[in-house]
Amino acid sequence: MALHEDQIQVTEVEKAMETASTSEKKTISTILIIIAMQTEALPVVNRFHLSEDPDDVFPKGVPWVRYHGIYKDLHINLIWPGKDSLLGVDNVGTVSASLVTYASVLALKPDLIINAGTAGGFKAKGACIGDAFLASDVAFHDRRIPIPVFDLYGIGARKVFCPSNMLKELNLKVGKLSTGDSLDMSPHDEASILANDTSIKDMEGAAVAYVADLLSVPAIFIKAVTDVVDGDKPTAEEFLQNLVTVTAALDHAIVQVVDFINGKCLSEL
Ligand code: FMC
């Protein structure tokens, strides 16, 4: 007997729910770590003894670099978007972050994405230099479209997977992450950041979250604070001064997080 259209829809929803709950119960085996800067990435590469991938999973000619290896029961892939071919600096920001996330998810089919990096922190929200944060929500602070509904699309605020057991067990702070393509903060950005109730500010997180949602892969965001945005030091100066020491704190947080993930399924996180 042929199924009715609404019966077919119910069956599809049931199937989707079944797939979601199966993947929540499956032990996590492949993780994808996205890190924007080489200085942030190399301590993690060394820590997990990852090696650079000679057979490219990415299109020919792109600067993106994949490091991979086995750590405990996990296949770890760390992707760094490489350097700009003209200027020789790291490909930071939302454009590269979304491209590498998209290409990596298609090629590597991870169970979980970890976007890790440095960020500015707001002391009004309890952030101090060297703190490691897990994001509860993400939004963009530099996409202003003052037309009804497009305004909300621009901000793109979304809750992200924020593992409660991990938070309980590890020494991580939790807060909202706001993303934009500038290291400094214009008065417009500041207004949006305050409206978004932001604790930390970066240049990649919300872009990675957008692609992760698009491709239905859970993603978590670990950010270590290099500079206090509402403090009195100029951001660029403070960022450069603290970058190397804070990457050690970031590396430490990533190892704790990966150790916690090992052997667990998503619903246990
Ligand atoms: N504002 C925005 N981004 C950052 C930041 C701040 N106060 N401190 N650290 C960062 C991160 C960004 O995500 C970039 O990857 C890099 O460090 C700065 O170019």
PDB file of C-alpha atoms and ligand atoms in Angstrom:
ATOM      1  CA  MET A   1       0.000   0.000   0.000  1.00  0.00           C
ATOM      2  CA  ALA A   2       1.362   3.433  -0.953  1.00  0.00           C
ATOM      3  CA  LEU A   3       2.275   5.769   1.913  1.00  0.00           C
ATOM      4  CA  HIS A   4       0.541   9.127   2.342  1.00  0.00           C
ATOM      5  CA  GLU A   5       2.658  12.283   1.970  1.00  0.00           C
ATOM      6  CA  ASP A   6       2.398  13.076   5.705  1.00  0.00           C
ATOM      7  CA  GLN A   7       3.272   9.458   6.566  1.00  0.00           C
ATOM      8  CA  ILE A   8       6.373   9.747   4.361  1.00  0.00           C
ATOM      9  CA  GLN A   9       7.335  12.977   6.170  1.00  0.00           C
ATOM     10  CA  VAL A  10       6.957  11.305   9.594  1.00  0.00           C
ATOM     11  CA  THR A  11       9.135   8.408   8.379  1.00  0.00           C
ATOM     12  CA  GLU A  12      11.802  10.872   7.176  1.00  0.00           C
ATOM     13  CA  VAL A  13      11.778  12.715  10.543  1.00  0.00           C
ATOM     14  CA  GLU A  14      12.008   9.387  12.401  1.00  0.00           C
ATOM     15  CA  LYS A  15      14.948   8.356  10.210  1.00  0.00           C
ATOM     16  CA  ALA A  16      16.736  11.694  10.829  1.00  0.00           C
ATOM     17  CA  MET A  17      16.182  11.370  14.606  1.00  0.00           C
ATOM     18  CA  GLU A  18      17.449   7.810  14.545  1.00  0.00           C
ATOM     19  CA  THR A  19      20.601   8.885  12.649  1.00  0.00           C
ATOM     20  CA  ALA A  20      21.180  11.755  15.114  1.00  0.00           C
ATOM     21  CA  SER A  21      20.800   9.521  18.161  1.00  0.00           C
ATOM     22  CA  THR A  22      23.017   6.798  16.608  1.00  0.00           C
ATOM     23  CA  SER A  23      25.804   9.327  15.981  1.00  0.00           C
ATOM     24  CA  GLU A  24      25.406  10.647  19.559  1.00  0.00           C
ATOM     25  CA  LYS A  25      25.962   7.114  20.864  1.00  0.00           C
ATOM     26  CA  LYS A  26      28.879   6.277  18.578  1.00  0.00           C
ATOM     27  CA  THR A  27      32.325   6.576  20.189  1.00  0.00           C
ATOM     28  CA  ILE A  28      34.076   9.599  18.689  1.00  0.00           C
ATOM     29  CA  SER A  29      36.898   8.443  16.452  1.00  0.00           C
ATOM     30  CA  THR A  30      37.838  11.258  14.047  1.00  0.00           C
ATOM     31  CA  ILE A  31      38.334  14.822  15.185  1.00  0.00           C
ATOM     32  CA  LEU A  32      39.103  17.880  13.116  1.00  0.00           C
ATOM     33  CA  ILE A  33      41.009  20.697  14.818  1.00  0.00           C
ATOM     34  CA  ILE A  34      40.953  24.014  12.952  1.00  0.00           C
ATOM     35  CA  ILE A  35      43.644  26.498  14.030  1.00  0.00           C
ATOM     36  CA  ALA A  36      44.269  29.775  12.184  1.00  0.00           C
ATOM     37  CA  MET A  37      47.864  30.637  13.115  1.00  0.00           C
ATOM     38  CA  GLN A  38      51.060  28.609  12.774  1.00  0.00           C
ATOM     39  CA  THR A  39      52.283  29.798  16.187  1.00  0.00           C
ATOM     40  CA  GLU A  40      49.115  28.369  17.730  1.00  0.00           C
ATOM     41  CA  ALA A  41      49.164  25.162  15.668  1.00  0.00           C
ATOM     42  CA  LEU A  42      52.774  23.936  16.004  1.00  0.00           C
ATOM     43  CA  PRO A  43      52.775  23.212  19.773  1.00  0.00           C
ATOM     44  CA  VAL A  44      49.666  21.040  19.218  1.00  0.00           C
ATOM     45  CA  VAL A  45      51.237  19.299  16.211  1.00  0.00           C
ATOM     46  CA  ASN A  46      54.315  18.467  18.323  1.00  0.00           C
ATOM     47  CA  ARG A  47      52.333  17.483  21.383  1.00  0.00           C
ATOM     48  CA  PHE A  48      50.297  14.857  19.490  1.00  0.00           C
ATOM     49  CA  HIS A  49      53.247  13.864  17.225  1.00  0.00           C
ATOM     50  CA  LEU A  50      51.197  14.698  14.137  1.00  0.00           C
ATOM     51  CA  SER A  51      52.815  14.547  10.722  1.00  0.00           C
ATOM     52  CA  GLU A  52      52.222  16.705   7.686  1.00  0.00           C
ATOM     53  CA  ASP A  53      50.105  14.976   5.064  1.00  0.00           C
ATOM     54  CA  PRO A  54      52.041  14.352   1.853  1.00  0.00           C
ATOM     55  CA  ASP A  55      49.020  13.253  -0.220  1.00  0.00           C
ATOM     56  CA  ASP A  56      46.890  16.288  -0.420  1.00  0.00           C
ATOM     57  CA  VAL A  57      43.244  15.967   0.526  1.00  0.00           C
ATOM     58  CA  PHE A  58      42.811  19.563  -0.659  1.00  0.00           C
ATOM     59  CA  PRO A  59      42.761  21.013  -4.193  1.00  0.00           C
ATOM     60  CA  LYS A  60      46.186  21.509  -5.794  1.00  0.00           C
ATOM     61  CA  GLY A  61      47.848  24.822  -5.064  1.00  0.00           C
ATOM     62  CA  VAL A  62      45.909  25.886  -1.954  1.00  0.00           C
ATOM     63  CA  PRO A  63      48.112  26.818   1.028  1.00  0.00           C
ATOM     64  CA  TRP A  64      46.079  24.791   3.550  1.00  0.00           C
ATOM     65  CA  VAL A  65      48.082  22.299   5.596  1.00  0.00           C
ATOM     66  CA  ARG A  66      46.820  19.065   7.128  1.00  0.00           C
ATOM     67  CA  TYR A  67      48.663  17.406  10.009  1.00  0.00           C
ATOM     68  CA  HIS A  68      47.388  14.075  11.208  1.00  0.00           C
ATOM     69  CA  GLY A  69      48.081  11.122  13.457  1.00  0.00           C
ATOM     70  CA  ILE A  70      46.658   8.700  15.959  1.00  0.00           C
ATOM     71  CA  TYR A  71      46.474   9.699  19.598  1.00  0.00           C
ATOM     72  CA  LYS A  72      45.032   7.139  22.018  1.00  0.00           C
ATOM     73  CA  ASP A  73      41.795   5.986  20.288  1.00  0.00           C
ATOM     74  CA  LEU A  74      41.453   9.089  18.130  1.00  0.00           C
ATOM     75  CA  HIS A  75      42.340   9.990  14.550  1.00  0.00           C
ATOM     76  CA  ILE A  76      43.418  13.592  14.902  1.00  0.00           C
ATOM     77  CA  ASN A  77      43.445  15.964  11.932  1.00  0.00           C
ATOM     78  CA  LEU A  78      44.740  19.454  12.498  1.00  0.00           C
ATOM     79  CA  ILE A  79      44.174  21.929   9.685  1.00  0.00           C
ATOM     80  CA  TRP A  80      46.030  25.214   9.466  1.00  0.00           C
ATOM     81  CA  PRO A  81      44.974  27.467   6.544  1.00  0.00           C
ATOM     82  CA  GLY A  82      48.622  28.208   5.780  1.00  0.00           C
ATOM     83  CA  LYS A  83      50.122  31.529   4.733  1.00  0.00           C
ATOM     84  CA  ASP A  84      49.076  34.134   2.208  1.00  0.00           C
ATOM     85  CA  SER A  85      51.057  33.439  -0.965  1.00  0.00           C
ATOM     86  CA  LEU A  86      51.916  37.106  -1.513  1.00  0.00           C
ATOM     87  CA  LEU A  87      52.379  38.461   1.981  1.00  0.00           C
ATOM     88  CA  GLY A  88      53.590  35.373   3.832  1.00  0.00           C
ATOM     89  CA  VAL A  89      51.370  35.881   6.901  1.00  0.00           C
ATOM     90  CA  ASP A  90      48.843  33.421   8.355  1.00  0.00           C
ATOM     91  CA  ASN A  91      45.486  33.209   6.599  1.00  0.00           C
ATOM     92  CA  VAL A  92      43.446  34.399   9.592  1.00  0.00           C
ATOM     93  CA  GLY A  93      39.807  35.450   9.420  1.00  0.00           C
ATOM     94  CA  THR A  94      36.408  34.152   8.374  1.00  0.00           C
ATOM     95  CA  VAL A  95      36.955  33.552   4.654  1.00  0.00           C
ATOM     96  CA  SER A  96      39.815  31.074   5.043  1.00  0.00           C
ATOM     97  CA  ALA A  97      38.239  29.547   8.162  1.00  0.00           C
ATOM     98  CA  SER A  98      34.993  28.720   6.378  1.00  0.00           C
ATOM     99  CA  LEU A  99      36.756  27.407   3.267  1.00  0.00           C
ATOM    100  CA  VAL A 100      39.060  25.055   5.166  1.00  0.00           C
ATOM    101  CA  THR A 101      36.247  23.877   7.408  1.00  0.00           C
ATOM    102  CA  TYR A 102      34.089  23.063   4.386  1.00  0.00           C
ATOM    103  CA  ALA A 103      36.836  21.280   2.468  1.00  0.00           C
ATOM    104  CA  SER A 104      38.060  19.395   5.550  1.00  0.00           C
ATOM    105  CA  VAL A 105      34.630  18.138   6.566  1.00  0.00           C
ATOM    106  CA  LEU A 106      33.946  16.866   3.043  1.00  0.00           C
ATOM    107  CA  ALA A 107      37.336  15.149   2.826  1.00  0.00           C
ATOM    108  CA  LEU A 108      37.713  13.810   6.364  1.00  0.00           C
ATOM    109  CA  LYS A 109      34.145  13.282   7.637  1.00  0.00           C
ATOM    110  CA  PRO A 110      34.962  14.116  11.277  1.00  0.00           C
ATOM    111  CA  ASP A 111      32.722  13.205  14.214  1.00  0.00           C
ATOM    112  CA  LEU A 112      33.594  16.469  15.935  1.00  0.00           C
ATOM    113  CA  ILE A 113      35.205  19.787  15.027  1.00  0.00           C
ATOM    114  CA  ILE A 114      37.340  21.737  17.495  1.00  0.00           C
ATOM    115  CA  ASN A 115      38.071  25.319  16.522  1.00  0.00           C
ATOM    116  CA  ALA A 116      40.927  26.410  18.741  1.00  0.00           C
ATOM    117  CA  GLY A 117      42.823  29.678  18.858  1.00  0.00           C
ATOM    118  CA  THR A 118      43.526  32.893  20.646  1.00  0.00           C
ATOM    119  CA  ALA A 119      40.974  35.602  21.323  1.00  0.00           C
ATOM    120  CA  GLY A 120      40.468  38.950  22.951  1.00  0.00           C
ATOM    121  CA  GLY A 121      38.698  38.737  26.309  1.00  0.00           C
ATOM    122  CA  PHE A 122      36.442  41.178  28.150  1.00  0.00           C
ATOM    123  CA  LYS A 123      37.442  41.809  31.753  1.00  0.00           C
ATOM    124  CA  ALA A 124      33.876  42.970  32.415  1.00  0.00           C
ATOM    125  CA  LYS A 125      32.943  39.315  31.758  1.00  0.00           C
ATOM    126  CA  GLY A 126      35.692  37.937  33.995  1.00  0.00           C
ATOM    127  CA  ALA A 127      38.286  37.227  31.271  1.00  0.00           C
ATOM    128  CA  CYS A 128      42.008  37.407  32.127  1.00  0.00           C
ATOM    129  CA  ILE A 129      45.124  36.869  29.975  1.00  0.00           C
ATOM    130  CA  GLY A 130      45.796  33.133  29.542  1.00  0.00           C
ATOM    131  CA  ASP A 131      42.243  32.004  30.420  1.00  0.00           C
ATOM    132  CA  ALA A 132      40.872  29.214  28.246  1.00  0.00           C
ATOM    133  CA  PHE A 133      37.209  29.621  27.308  1.00  0.00           C
ATOM    134  CA  LEU A 134      34.676  27.227  25.830  1.00  0.00           C
ATOM    135  CA  ALA A 135      32.067  29.096  23.751  1.00  0.00           C
ATOM    136  CA  SER A 136      28.384  28.612  24.541  1.00  0.00           C
ATOM    137  CA  ASP A 137      27.157  30.784  21.641  1.00  0.00           C
ATOM    138  CA  VAL A 138      28.626  32.523  18.620  1.00  0.00           C
ATOM    139  CA  ALA A 139      27.662  35.611  16.595  1.00  0.00           C
ATOM    140  CA  PHE A 140      29.190  38.028  14.084  1.00  0.00           C
ATOM    141  CA  HIS A 141      29.792  41.637  15.179  1.00  0.00           C
ATOM    142  CA  ASP A 142      30.717  43.214  11.826  1.00  0.00           C
ATOM    143  CA  ARG A 143      27.880  42.136   9.530  1.00  0.00           C
ATOM    144  CA  ARG A 144      25.495  45.074   9.686  1.00  0.00           C
ATOM    145  CA  ILE A 145      22.428  44.837   7.432  1.00  0.00           C
ATOM    146  CA  PRO A 146      19.819  47.282   8.754  1.00  0.00           C
ATOM    147  CA  ILE A 147      16.839  45.698   6.996  1.00  0.00           C
ATOM    148  CA  PRO A 148      14.337  43.635   9.006  1.00  0.00           C
ATOM    149  CA  VAL A 149      15.343  39.964   9.297  1.00  0.00           C
ATOM    150  CA  PHE A 150      18.540  40.534   7.255  1.00  0.00           C
ATOM    151  CA  ASP A 151      19.790  42.282  10.427  1.00  0.00           C
ATOM    152  CA  LEU A 152      19.400  38.985  12.320  1.00  0.00           C
ATOM    153  CA  TYR A 153      20.925  37.021   9.438  1.00  0.00           C
ATOM    154  CA  GLY A 154      23.974  39.334   9.569  1.00  0.00           C
ATOM    155  CA  ILE A 155      24.481  38.810  13.295  1.00  0.00           C
ATOM    156  CA  GLY A 156      24.005  35.074  12.767  1.00  0.00           C
ATOM    157  CA  ALA A 157      23.745  34.352  16.510  1.00  0.00           C
ATOM    158  CA  ARG A 158      23.592  30.648  17.290  1.00  0.00           C
ATOM    159  CA  LYS A 159      24.031  28.345  20.242  1.00  0.00           C
ATOM    160  CA  VAL A 160      26.867  25.894  19.782  1.00  0.00           C
ATOM    161  CA  PHE A 161      27.534  22.478  21.266  1.00  0.00           C
ATOM    162  CA  CYS A 162      28.894  23.275  24.725  1.00  0.00           C
ATOM    163  CA  PRO A 163      29.656  19.956  26.450  1.00  0.00           C
ATOM    164  CA  SER A 164      28.409  20.158  30.040  1.00  0.00           C
ATOM    165  CA  ASN A 165      30.445  17.269  31.515  1.00  0.00           C
ATOM    166  CA  MET A 166      33.618  18.642  29.948  1.00  0.00           C
ATOM    167  CA  LEU A 167      32.900  22.036  31.515  1.00  0.00           C
ATOM    168  CA  LYS A 168      32.322  20.471  34.910  1.00  0.00           C
ATOM    169  CA  GLU A 169      35.520  18.451  34.784  1.00  0.00           C
ATOM    170  CA  LEU A 170      38.020  20.802  33.140  1.00  0.00           C
ATOM    171  CA  ASN A 171      39.226  24.182  34.247  1.00  0.00           C
ATOM    172  CA  LEU A 172      37.588  26.140  31.438  1.00  0.00           C
ATOM    173  CA  LYS A 173      35.543  29.318  31.566  1.00  0.00           C
ATOM    174  CA  VAL A 174      32.406  29.563  29.461  1.00  0.00           C
ATOM    175  CA  GLY A 175      31.054  32.538  27.530  1.00  0.00           C
ATOM    176  CA  LYS A 176      29.674  33.921  24.291  1.00  0.00           C
ATOM    177  CA  LEU A 177      32.087  34.318  21.386  1.00  0.00           C
ATOM    178  CA  SER A 178      31.783  37.142  18.856  1.00  0.00           C
ATOM    179  CA  THR A 179      33.562  36.990  15.501  1.00  0.00           C
ATOM    180  CA  GLY A 180      34.605  39.651  13.001  1.00  0.00           C
ATOM    181  CA  ASP A 181      37.302  40.182  10.390  1.00  0.00           C
ATOM    182  CA  SER A 182      39.269  42.789  12.360  1.00  0.00           C
ATOM    183  CA  LEU A 183      41.667  42.541  15.258  1.00  0.00           C
ATOM    184  CA  ASP A 184      40.749  45.999  16.489  1.00  0.00           C
ATOM    185  CA  MET A 185      37.271  47.066  17.537  1.00  0.00           C
ATOM    186  CA  SER A 186      35.406  49.919  15.843  1.00  0.00           C
ATOM    187  CA  PRO A 187      32.645  51.748  17.770  1.00  0.00           C
ATOM    188  CA  HIS A 188      30.079  49.902  15.578  1.00  0.00           C
ATOM    189  CA  ASP A 189      31.642  46.549  16.430  1.00  0.00           C
ATOM    190  CA  GLU A 190      31.707  47.498  20.103  1.00  0.00           C
ATOM    191  CA  ALA A 191      27.972  48.248  20.133  1.00  0.00           C
ATOM    192  CA  SER A 192      27.224  44.894  18.538  1.00  0.00           C
ATOM    193  CA  ILE A 193      29.603  43.071  20.894  1.00  0.00           C
ATOM    194  CA  LEU A 194      27.908  44.605  23.932  1.00  0.00           C
ATOM    195  CA  ALA A 195      24.478  43.735  22.507  1.00  0.00           C
ATOM    196  CA  ASN A 196      25.669  40.144  21.959  1.00  0.00           C
ATOM    197  CA  ASP A 197      26.729  39.855  25.627  1.00  0.00           C
ATOM    198  CA  THR A 198      30.200  38.789  24.518  1.00  0.00           C
ATOM    199  CA  SER A 199      32.970  37.374  26.737  1.00  0.00           C
ATOM    200  CA  ILE A 200      35.514  36.677  23.985  1.00  0.00           C
ATOM    201  CA  LYS A 201      36.217  38.066  20.511  1.00  0.00           C
ATOM    202  CA  ASP A 202      37.967  36.313  17.634  1.00  0.00           C
ATOM    203  CA  MET A 203      38.186  36.247  13.831  1.00  0.00           C
ATOM    204  CA  GLU A 204      37.082  32.688  12.939  1.00  0.00           C
ATOM    205  CA  GLY A 205      34.633  31.055  15.387  1.00  0.00           C
ATOM    206  CA  ALA A 206      31.234  32.066  13.991  1.00  0.00           C
ATOM    207  CA  ALA A 207      32.406  31.216  10.454  1.00  0.00           C
ATOM    208  CA  VAL A 208      33.441  27.705  11.515  1.00  0.00           C
ATOM    209  CA  ALA A 209      30.118  27.346  13.381  1.00  0.00           C
ATOM    210  CA  TYR A 210      28.179  28.346  10.254  1.00  0.00           C
ATOM    211  CA  VAL A 211      29.841  25.662   8.130  1.00  0.00           C
ATOM    212  CA  ALA A 212      29.596  23.048  10.895  1.00  0.00           C
ATOM    213  CA  ASP A 213      25.841  23.682  11.087  1.00  0.00           C
ATOM    214  CA  LEU A 214      25.517  23.624   7.321  1.00  0.00           C
ATOM    215  CA  LEU A 215      27.121  20.175   7.199  1.00  0.00           C
ATOM    216  CA  SER A 216      25.560  18.952  10.488  1.00  0.00           C
ATOM    217  CA  VAL A 217      28.830  18.297  12.306  1.00  0.00           C
ATOM    218  CA  PRO A 218      29.044  19.214  16.019  1.00  0.00           C
ATOM    219  CA  ALA A 219      31.683  21.832  16.781  1.00  0.00           C
ATOM    220  CA  ILE A 220      33.245  23.182  19.957  1.00  0.00           C
ATOM    221  CA  PHE A 221      35.281  26.361  20.373  1.00  0.00           C
ATOM    222  CA  ILE A 222      38.291  26.664  22.676  1.00  0.00           C
ATOM    223  CA  LYS A 223      39.786  30.129  22.862  1.00  0.00           C
ATOM    224  CA  ALA A 224      42.673  31.357  25.015  1.00  0.00           C
ATOM    225  CA  VAL A 225      42.829  35.049  25.870  1.00  0.00           C
ATOM    226  CA  THR A 226      45.823  36.983  24.482  1.00  0.00           C
ATOM    227  CA  ASP A 227      44.510  40.501  25.095  1.00  0.00           C
ATOM    228  CA  VAL A 228      41.994  42.313  27.241  1.00  0.00           C
ATOM    229  CA  VAL A 229      39.752  44.210  24.849  1.00  0.00           C
ATOM    230  CA  ASP A 230      38.229  46.500  27.499  1.00  0.00           C
ATOM    231  CA  GLY A 231      41.616  47.095  29.144  1.00  0.00           C
ATOM    232  CA  ASP A 232      44.002  50.004  28.599  1.00  0.00           C
ATOM    233  CA  LYS A 233      46.690  48.421  26.379  1.00  0.00           C
ATOM    234  CA  PRO A 234      46.533  48.692  22.566  1.00  0.00           C
ATOM    235  CA  THR A 235      45.165  45.347  21.268  1.00  0.00           C
ATOM    236  CA  ALA A 236      47.804  44.594  18.594  1.00  0.00           C
ATOM    237  CA  GLU A 237      50.676  45.283  20.998  1.00  0.00           C
ATOM    238  CA  GLU A 238      49.161  43.177  23.795  1.00  0.00           C
ATOM    239  CA  PHE A 239      48.272  40.376  21.346  1.00  0.00           C
ATOM    240  CA  LEU A 240      51.841  40.110  20.002  1.00  0.00           C
ATOM    241  CA  GLN A 241      53.357  40.384  23.466  1.00  0.00           C
ATOM    242  CA  ASN A 242      51.276  37.482  24.842  1.00  0.00           C
ATOM    243  CA  LEU A 243      50.887  35.284  21.749  1.00  0.00           C
ATOM    244  CA  VAL A 244      53.661  32.772  22.517  1.00  0.00           C
ATOM    245  CA  THR A 245      52.930  32.321  26.240  1.00  0.00           C
ATOM    246  CA  VAL A 246      49.190  32.098  25.666  1.00  0.00           C
ATOM    247  CA  THR A 247      49.628  29.444  22.963  1.00  0.00           C
ATOM    248  CA  ALA A 248      51.133  27.283  25.743  1.00  0.00           C
ATOM    249  CA  ALA A 249      47.905  27.742  27.737  1.00  0.00           C
ATOM    250  CA  LEU A 250      45.906  26.965  24.594  1.00  0.00           C
ATOM    251  CA  ASP A 251      47.936  23.819  23.942  1.00  0.00           C
ATOM    252  CA  HIS A 252      47.354  22.693  27.541  1.00  0.00           C
ATOM    253  CA  ALA A 253      43.580  23.251  27.205  1.00  0.00           C
ATOM    254  CA  ILE A 254      43.456  21.355  23.886  1.00  0.00           C
ATOM    255  CA  VAL A 255      45.242  18.332  25.387  1.00  0.00           C
ATOM    256  CA  GLN A 256      42.821  18.303  28.329  1.00  0.00           C
ATOM    257  CA  VAL A 257      39.862  18.519  25.962  1.00  0.00           C
ATOM    258  CA  VAL A 258      41.162  15.782  23.641  1.00  0.00           C
ATOM    259  CA  ASP A 259      41.946  13.494  26.607  1.00  0.00           C
ATOM    260  CA  PHE A 260      38.418  14.084  27.878  1.00  0.00           C
ATOM    261  CA  ILE A 261      36.899  13.280  24.470  1.00  0.00           C
ATOM    262  CA  ASN A 262      38.911  10.071  24.027  1.00  0.00           C
ATOM    263  CA  GLY A 263      36.756   6.948  24.396  1.00  0.00           C
ATOM    264  CA  LYS A 264      33.508   8.895  24.733  1.00  0.00           C
ATOM    265  CA  CYS A 265      30.500   9.456  22.519  1.00  0.00           C
ATOM    266  CA  LEU A 266      28.957  12.892  21.938  1.00  0.00           C
ATOM    267  CA  SER A 267      26.199  12.391  24.504  1.00  0.00           C
ATOM    268  CA  GLU A 268      28.807  11.699  27.209  1.00  0.00           C
ATOM    269  CA  LEU A 269      30.583  14.990  26.642  1.00  0.00           C
TER     270      LEU A 269
HETATM  271  N1  FMC B   1      40.167  40.311  18.362  1.00  0.00           N
HETATM  272  C1  FMC B   1      39.986  39.480  17.328  1.00  0.00           C
HETATM  273  N2  FMC B   1      40.733  38.364  17.113  1.00  0.00           N
HETATM  274  C2  FMC B   1      41.679  38.059  18.005  1.00  0.00           C
HETATM  275  C3  FMC B   1      41.902  38.880  19.122  1.00  0.00           C
HETATM  276  C4  FMC B   1      41.108  40.052  19.292  1.00  0.00           C
HETATM  277  N3  FMC B   1      41.259  40.897  20.308  1.00  0.00           N
HETATM  278  N4  FMC B   1      42.922  38.327  19.824  1.00  0.00           N
HETATM  279  N5  FMC B   1      43.325  37.203  19.186  1.00  0.00           N
HETATM  280  C5  FMC B   1      42.596  37.010  18.093  1.00  0.00           C
HETATM  281  C6  FMC B   1      42.798  35.840  17.133  1.00  0.00           C
HETATM  282  C7  FMC B   1      42.008  35.873  15.830  1.00  0.00           C
HETATM  283  O1  FMC B   1      41.013  34.846  15.846  1.00  0.00           O
HETATM  284  C8  FMC B   1      43.054  35.632  14.748  1.00  0.00           C
HETATM  285  O2  FMC B   1      43.176  34.287  14.387  1.00  0.00           O
HETATM  286  C9  FMC B   1      44.339  36.110  15.394  1.00  0.00           C
HETATM  287  O3  FMC B   1      44.175  35.900  16.778  1.00  0.00           O
HETATM  288  C10 FMC B   1      44.627  37.586  15.183  1.00  0.00           C
HETATM  289  O4  FMC B   1      44.871  37.923  13.870  1.00  0.00           O
END
